[in-house]
JSON list of C-alpha atoms in Angstrom, two decimals:
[
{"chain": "L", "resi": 813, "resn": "UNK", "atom": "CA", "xyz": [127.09, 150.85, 182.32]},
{"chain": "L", "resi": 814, "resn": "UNK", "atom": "CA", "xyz": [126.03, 147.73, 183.47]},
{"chain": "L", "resi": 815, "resn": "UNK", "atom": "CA", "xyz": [122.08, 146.84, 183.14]},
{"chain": "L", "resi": 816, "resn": "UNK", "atom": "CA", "xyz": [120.22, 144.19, 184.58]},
{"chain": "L", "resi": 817, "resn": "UNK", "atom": "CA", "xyz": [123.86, 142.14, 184.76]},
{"chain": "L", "resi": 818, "resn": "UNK", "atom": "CA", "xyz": [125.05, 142.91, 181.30]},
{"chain": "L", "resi": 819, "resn": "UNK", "atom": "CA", "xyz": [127.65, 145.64, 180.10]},
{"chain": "L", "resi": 820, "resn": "UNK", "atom": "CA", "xyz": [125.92, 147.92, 177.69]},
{"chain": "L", "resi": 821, "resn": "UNK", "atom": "CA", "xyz": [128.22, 149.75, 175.17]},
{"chain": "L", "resi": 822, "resn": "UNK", "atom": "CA", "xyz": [127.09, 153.60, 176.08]},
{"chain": "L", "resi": 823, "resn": "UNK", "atom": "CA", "xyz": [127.34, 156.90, 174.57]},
{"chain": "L", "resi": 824, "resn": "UNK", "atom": "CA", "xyz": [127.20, 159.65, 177.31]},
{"chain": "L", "resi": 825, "resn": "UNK", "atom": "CA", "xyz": [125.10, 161.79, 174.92]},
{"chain": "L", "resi": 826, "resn": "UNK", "atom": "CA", "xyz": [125.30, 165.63, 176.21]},
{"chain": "L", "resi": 827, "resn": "UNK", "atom": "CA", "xyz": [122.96, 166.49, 173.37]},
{"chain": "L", "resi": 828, "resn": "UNK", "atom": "CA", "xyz": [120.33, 164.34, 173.94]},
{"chain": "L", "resi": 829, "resn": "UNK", "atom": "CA", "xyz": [117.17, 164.50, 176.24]},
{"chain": "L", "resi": 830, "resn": "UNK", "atom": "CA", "xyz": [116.48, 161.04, 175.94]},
{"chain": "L", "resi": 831, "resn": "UNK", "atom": "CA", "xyz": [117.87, 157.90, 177.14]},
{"chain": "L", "resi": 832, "resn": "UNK", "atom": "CA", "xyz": [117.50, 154.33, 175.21]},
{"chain": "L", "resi": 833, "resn": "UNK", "atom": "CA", "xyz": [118.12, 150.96, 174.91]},
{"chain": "L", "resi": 834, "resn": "UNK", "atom": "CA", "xyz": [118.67, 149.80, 171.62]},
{"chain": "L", "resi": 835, "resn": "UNK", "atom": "CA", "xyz": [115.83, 146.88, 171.38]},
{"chain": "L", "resi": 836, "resn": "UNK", "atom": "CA", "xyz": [118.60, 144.04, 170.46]},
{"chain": "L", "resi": 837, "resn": "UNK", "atom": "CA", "xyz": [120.72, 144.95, 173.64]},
{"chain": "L", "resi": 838, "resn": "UNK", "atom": "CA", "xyz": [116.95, 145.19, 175.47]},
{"chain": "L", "resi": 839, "resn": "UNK", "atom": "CA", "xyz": [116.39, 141.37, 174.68]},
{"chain": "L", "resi": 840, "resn": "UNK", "atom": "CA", "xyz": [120.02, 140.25, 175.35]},
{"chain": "L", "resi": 841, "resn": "UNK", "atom": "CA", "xyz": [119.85, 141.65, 178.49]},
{"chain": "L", "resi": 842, "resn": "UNK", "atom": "CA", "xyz": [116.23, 140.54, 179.12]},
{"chain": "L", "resi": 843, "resn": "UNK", "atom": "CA", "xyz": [114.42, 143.75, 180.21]},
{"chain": "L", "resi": 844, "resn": "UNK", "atom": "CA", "xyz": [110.61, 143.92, 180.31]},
{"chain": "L", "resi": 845, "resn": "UNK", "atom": "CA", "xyz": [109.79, 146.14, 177.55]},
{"chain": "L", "resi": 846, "resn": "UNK", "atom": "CA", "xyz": [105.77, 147.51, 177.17]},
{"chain": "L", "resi": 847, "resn": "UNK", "atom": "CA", "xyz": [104.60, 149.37, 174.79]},
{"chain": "L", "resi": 848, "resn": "UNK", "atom": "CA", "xyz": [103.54, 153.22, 175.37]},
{"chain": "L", "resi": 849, "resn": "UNK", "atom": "CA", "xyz": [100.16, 154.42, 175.53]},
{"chain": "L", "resi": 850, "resn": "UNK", "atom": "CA", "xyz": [101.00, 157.24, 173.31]},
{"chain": "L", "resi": 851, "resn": "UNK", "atom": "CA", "xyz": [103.71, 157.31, 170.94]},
{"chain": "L", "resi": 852, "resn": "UNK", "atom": "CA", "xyz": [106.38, 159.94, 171.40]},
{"chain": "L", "resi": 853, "resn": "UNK", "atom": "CA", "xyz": [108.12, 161.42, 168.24]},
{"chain": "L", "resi": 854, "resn": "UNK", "atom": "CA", "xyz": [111.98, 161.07, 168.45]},
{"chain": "L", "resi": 855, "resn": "UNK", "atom": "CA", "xyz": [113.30, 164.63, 167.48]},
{"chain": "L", "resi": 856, "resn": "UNK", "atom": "CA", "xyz": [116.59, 164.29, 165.59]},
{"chain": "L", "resi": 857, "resn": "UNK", "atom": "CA", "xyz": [119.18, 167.25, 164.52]},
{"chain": "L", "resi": 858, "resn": "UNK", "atom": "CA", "xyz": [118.01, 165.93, 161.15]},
{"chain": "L", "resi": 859, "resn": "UNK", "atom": "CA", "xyz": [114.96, 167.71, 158.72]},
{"chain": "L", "resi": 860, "resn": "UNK", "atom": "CA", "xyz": [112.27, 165.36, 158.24]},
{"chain": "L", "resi": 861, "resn": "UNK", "atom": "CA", "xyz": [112.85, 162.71, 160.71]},
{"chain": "L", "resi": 862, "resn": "UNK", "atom": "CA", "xyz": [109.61, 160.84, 161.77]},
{"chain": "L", "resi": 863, "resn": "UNK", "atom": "CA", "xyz": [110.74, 158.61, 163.89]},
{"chain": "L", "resi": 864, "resn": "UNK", "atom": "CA", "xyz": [108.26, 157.68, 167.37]},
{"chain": "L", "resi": 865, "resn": "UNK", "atom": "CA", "xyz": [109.62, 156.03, 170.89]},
{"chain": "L", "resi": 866, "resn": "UNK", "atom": "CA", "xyz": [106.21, 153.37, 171.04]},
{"chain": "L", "resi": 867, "resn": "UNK", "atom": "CA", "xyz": [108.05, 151.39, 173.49]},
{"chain": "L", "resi": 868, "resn": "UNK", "atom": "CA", "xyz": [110.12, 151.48, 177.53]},
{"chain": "L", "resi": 869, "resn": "UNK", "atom": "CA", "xyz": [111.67, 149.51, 179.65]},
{"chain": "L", "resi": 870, "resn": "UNK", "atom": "CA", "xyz": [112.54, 150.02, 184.00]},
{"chain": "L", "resi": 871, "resn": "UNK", "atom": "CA", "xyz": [115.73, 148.82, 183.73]},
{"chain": "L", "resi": 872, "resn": "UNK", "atom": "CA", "xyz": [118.37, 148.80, 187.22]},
{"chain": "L", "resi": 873, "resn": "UNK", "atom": "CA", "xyz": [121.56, 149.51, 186.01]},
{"chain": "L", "resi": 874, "resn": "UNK", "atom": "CA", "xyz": [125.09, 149.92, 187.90]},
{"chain": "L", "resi": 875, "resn": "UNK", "atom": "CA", "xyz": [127.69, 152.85, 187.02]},
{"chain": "L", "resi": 876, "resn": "UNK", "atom": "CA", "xyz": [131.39, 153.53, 188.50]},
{"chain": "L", "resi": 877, "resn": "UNK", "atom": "CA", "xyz": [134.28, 152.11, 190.57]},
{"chain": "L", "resi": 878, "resn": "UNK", "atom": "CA", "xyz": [135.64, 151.33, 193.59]},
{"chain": "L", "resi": 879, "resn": "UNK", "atom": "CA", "xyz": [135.03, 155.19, 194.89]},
{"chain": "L", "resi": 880, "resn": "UNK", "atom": "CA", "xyz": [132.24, 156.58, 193.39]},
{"chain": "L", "resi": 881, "resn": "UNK", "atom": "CA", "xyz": [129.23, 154.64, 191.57]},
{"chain": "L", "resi": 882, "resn": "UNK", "atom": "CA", "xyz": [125.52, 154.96, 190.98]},
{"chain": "L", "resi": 883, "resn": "UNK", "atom": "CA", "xyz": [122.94, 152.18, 191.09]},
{"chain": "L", "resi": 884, "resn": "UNK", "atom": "CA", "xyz": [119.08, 151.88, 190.91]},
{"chain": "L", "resi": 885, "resn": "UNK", "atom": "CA", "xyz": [116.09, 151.35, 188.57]},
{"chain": "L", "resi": 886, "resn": "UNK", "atom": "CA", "xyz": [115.10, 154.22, 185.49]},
{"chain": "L", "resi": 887, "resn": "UNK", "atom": "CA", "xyz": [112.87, 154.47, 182.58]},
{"chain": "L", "resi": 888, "resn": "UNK", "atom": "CA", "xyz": [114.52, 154.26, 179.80]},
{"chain": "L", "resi": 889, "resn": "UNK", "atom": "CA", "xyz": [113.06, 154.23, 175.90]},
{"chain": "L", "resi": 890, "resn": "UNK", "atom": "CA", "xyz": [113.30, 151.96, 173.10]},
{"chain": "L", "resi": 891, "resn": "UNK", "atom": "CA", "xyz": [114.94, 153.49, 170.37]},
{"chain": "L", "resi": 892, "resn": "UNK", "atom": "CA", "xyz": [116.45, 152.11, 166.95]},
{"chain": "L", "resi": 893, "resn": "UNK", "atom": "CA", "xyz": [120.04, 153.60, 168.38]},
{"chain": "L", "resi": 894, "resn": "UNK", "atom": "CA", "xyz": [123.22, 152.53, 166.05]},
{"chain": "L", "resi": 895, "resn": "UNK", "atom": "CA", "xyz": [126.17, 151.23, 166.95]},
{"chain": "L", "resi": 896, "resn": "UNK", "atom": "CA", "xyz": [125.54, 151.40, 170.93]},
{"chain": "L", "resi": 897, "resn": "UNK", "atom": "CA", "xyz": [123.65, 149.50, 173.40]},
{"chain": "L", "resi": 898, "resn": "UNK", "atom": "CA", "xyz": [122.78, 152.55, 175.18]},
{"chain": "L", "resi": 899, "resn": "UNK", "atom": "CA", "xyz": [122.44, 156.27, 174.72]},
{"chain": "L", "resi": 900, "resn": "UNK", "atom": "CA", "xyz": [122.47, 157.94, 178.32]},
{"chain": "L", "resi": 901, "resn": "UNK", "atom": "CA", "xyz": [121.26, 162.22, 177.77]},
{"chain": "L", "resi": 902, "resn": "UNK", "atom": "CA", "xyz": [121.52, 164.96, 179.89]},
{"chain": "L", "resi": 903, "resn": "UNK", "atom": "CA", "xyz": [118.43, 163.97, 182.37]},
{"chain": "L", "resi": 904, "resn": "UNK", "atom": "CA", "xyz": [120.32, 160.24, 183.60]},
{"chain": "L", "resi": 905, "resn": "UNK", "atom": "CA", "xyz": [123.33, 162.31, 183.86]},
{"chain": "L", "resi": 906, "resn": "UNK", "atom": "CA", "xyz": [122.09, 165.37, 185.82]},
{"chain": "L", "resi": 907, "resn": "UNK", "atom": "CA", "xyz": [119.67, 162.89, 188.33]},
{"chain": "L", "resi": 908, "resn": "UNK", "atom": "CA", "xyz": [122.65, 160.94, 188.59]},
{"chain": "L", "resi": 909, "resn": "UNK", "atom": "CA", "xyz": [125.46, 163.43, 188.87]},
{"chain": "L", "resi": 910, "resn": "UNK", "atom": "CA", "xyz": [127.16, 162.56, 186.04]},
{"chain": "L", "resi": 911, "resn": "UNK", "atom": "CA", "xyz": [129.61, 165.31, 183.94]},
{"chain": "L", "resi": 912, "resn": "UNK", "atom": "CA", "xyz": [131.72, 164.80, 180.91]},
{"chain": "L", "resi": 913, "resn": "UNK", "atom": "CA", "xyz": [135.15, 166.35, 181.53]},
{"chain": "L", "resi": 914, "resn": "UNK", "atom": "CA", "xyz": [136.09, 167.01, 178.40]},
{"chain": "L", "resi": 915, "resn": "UNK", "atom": "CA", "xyz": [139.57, 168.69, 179.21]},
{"chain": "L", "resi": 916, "resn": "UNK", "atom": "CA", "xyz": [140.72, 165.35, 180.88]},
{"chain": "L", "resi": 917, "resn": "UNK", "atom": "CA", "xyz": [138.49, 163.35, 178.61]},
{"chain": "L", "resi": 918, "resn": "UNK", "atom": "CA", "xyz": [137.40, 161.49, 181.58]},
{"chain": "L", "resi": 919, "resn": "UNK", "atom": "CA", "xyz": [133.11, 161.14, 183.03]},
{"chain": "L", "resi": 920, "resn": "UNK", "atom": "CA", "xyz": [132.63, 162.49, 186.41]},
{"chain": "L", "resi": 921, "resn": "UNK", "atom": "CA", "xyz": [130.53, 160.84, 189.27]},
{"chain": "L", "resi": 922, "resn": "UNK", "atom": "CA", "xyz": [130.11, 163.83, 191.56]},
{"chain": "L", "resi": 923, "resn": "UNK", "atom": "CA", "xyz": [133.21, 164.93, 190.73]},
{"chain": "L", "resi": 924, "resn": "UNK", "atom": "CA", "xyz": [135.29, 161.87, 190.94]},
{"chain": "L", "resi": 925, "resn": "UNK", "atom": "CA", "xyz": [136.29, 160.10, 187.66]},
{"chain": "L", "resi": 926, "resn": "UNK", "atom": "CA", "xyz": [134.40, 157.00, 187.11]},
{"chain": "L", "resi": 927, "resn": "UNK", "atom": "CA", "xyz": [135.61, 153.83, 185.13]},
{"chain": "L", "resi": 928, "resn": "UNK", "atom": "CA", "xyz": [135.36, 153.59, 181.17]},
{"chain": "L", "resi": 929, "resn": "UNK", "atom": "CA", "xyz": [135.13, 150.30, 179.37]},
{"chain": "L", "resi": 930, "resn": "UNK", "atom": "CA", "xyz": [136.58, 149.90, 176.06]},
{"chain": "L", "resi": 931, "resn": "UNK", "atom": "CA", "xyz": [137.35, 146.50, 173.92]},
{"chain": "L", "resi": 932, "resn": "UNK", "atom": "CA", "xyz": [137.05, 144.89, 177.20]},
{"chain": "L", "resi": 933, "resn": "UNK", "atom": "CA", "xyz": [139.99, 146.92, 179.08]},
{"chain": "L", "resi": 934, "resn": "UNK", "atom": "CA", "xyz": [138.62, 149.12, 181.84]},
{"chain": "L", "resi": 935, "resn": "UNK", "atom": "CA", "xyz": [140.33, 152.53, 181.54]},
{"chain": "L", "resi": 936, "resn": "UNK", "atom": "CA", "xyz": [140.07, 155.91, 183.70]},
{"chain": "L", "resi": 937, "resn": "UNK", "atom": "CA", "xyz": [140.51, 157.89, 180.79]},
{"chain": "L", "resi": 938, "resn": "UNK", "atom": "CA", "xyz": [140.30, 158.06, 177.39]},
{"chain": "L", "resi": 939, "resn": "UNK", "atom": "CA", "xyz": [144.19, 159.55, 176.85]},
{"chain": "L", "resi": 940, "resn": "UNK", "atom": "CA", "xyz": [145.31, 155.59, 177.58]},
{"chain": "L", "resi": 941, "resn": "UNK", "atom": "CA", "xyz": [143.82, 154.52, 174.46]},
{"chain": "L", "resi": 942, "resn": "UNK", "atom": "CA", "xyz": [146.24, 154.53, 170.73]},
{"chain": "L", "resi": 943, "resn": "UNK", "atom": "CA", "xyz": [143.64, 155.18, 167.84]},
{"chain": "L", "resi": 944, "resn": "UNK", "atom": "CA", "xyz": [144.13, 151.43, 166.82]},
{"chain": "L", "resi": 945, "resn": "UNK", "atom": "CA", "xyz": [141.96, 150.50, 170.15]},
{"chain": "L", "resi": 946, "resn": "UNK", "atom": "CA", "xyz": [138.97, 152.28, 169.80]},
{"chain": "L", "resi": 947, "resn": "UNK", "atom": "CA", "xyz": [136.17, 150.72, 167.94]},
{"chain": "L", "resi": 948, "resn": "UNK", "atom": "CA", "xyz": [136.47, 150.66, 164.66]},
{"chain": "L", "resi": 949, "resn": "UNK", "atom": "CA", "xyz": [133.69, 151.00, 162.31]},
{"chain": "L", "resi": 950, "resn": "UNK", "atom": "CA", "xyz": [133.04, 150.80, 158.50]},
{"chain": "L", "resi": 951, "resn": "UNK", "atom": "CA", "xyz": [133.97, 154.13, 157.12]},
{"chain": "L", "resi": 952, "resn": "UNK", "atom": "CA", "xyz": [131.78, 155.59, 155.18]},
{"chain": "L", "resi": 953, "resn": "UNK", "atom": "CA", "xyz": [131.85, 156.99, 150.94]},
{"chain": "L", "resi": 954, "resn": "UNK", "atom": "CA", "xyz": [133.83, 159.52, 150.08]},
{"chain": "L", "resi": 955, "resn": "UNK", "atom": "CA", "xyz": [133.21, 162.77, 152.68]},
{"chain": "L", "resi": 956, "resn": "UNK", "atom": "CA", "xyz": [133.13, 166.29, 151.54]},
{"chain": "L", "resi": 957, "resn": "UNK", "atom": "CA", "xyz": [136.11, 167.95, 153.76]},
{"chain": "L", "resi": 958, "resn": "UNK", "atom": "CA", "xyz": [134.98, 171.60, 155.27]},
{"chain": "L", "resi": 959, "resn": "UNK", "atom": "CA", "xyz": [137.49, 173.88, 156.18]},
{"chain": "L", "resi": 960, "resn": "UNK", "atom": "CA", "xyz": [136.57, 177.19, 158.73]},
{"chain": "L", "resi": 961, "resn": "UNK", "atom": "CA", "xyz": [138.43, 180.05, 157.68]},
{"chain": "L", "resi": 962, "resn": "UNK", "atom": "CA", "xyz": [138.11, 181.99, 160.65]},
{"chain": "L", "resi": 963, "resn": "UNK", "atom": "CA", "xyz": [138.30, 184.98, 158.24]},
{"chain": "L", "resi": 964, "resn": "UNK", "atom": "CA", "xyz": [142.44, 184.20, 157.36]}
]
């Protein structure tokens, strides 16, 4: 998504009510950020997060392609988000007509299939990409593997 003239990494977040600007990408892309009246605590999937949103932004922003995109001006919070410039929830994407079509792994503008950006290549869908394009980040100590056993 593009925001106030700069691309912003995004995660289409289809668990999330919220939608943020990490405050690095905020700067970089030179948004007027205020600080809220109240804070708002950040509910994560995690116990004991304590996290508060104390500051926004009104950022325009510009979605899509050549036959289907979205454009205007939102509220969006200031969040400590990781690895992306912006986490877009299920409230941008509803107002905005937005669906993740996960059988075609492809996002939907009103039902057309809008462009993805990744490593500077714009793509339709995610199938185009070999593993050795997407992002790669620092993996982490050794995991636990969990297995289901579906009862077998």
């Amino acid at each position: 998504i593009e925001v106030n003239g700069v691309l912003a990494f995004t995660l289409f977040d289809s668990g999330s009510t919220s939608d943020s600007f990490s405050p690095d990408f905020a700067r970089i892309a030179k948004l007027k950020i205020f600080e809220l009246t109240k804070p708002i605590p950040l509910q994560l999937g995690t116990k004991g997060s304590r996290s508060k949103i104390t500051h926004g932004t009104y950022a325009p922003f510009l979605y899509g392609n050549e036959r289907v995109s979205i454009s205007g001006t939102d509220y969006f919070d200031i969040t400590n988000v990781d690895r992306y410039d912006l986490v877009v929830g299920t409230v941008f994407m509803r107002k905005h007509g937005i669906a993740l079509d996960f059988e075609h792994d492809t996002v939907r503008i009103r039902g057309t299939p809008a462009q993805l950006f990744l490593r500077g290549r714009k793509r339709s869908s995610l199938r185009d990409d070999t593993p050795s394009e997407l992002p790669q980040y620092p993996k982490s100590k050794k995991r636990k593997q969990w297995t289901l056993s579906h009862g077998r």
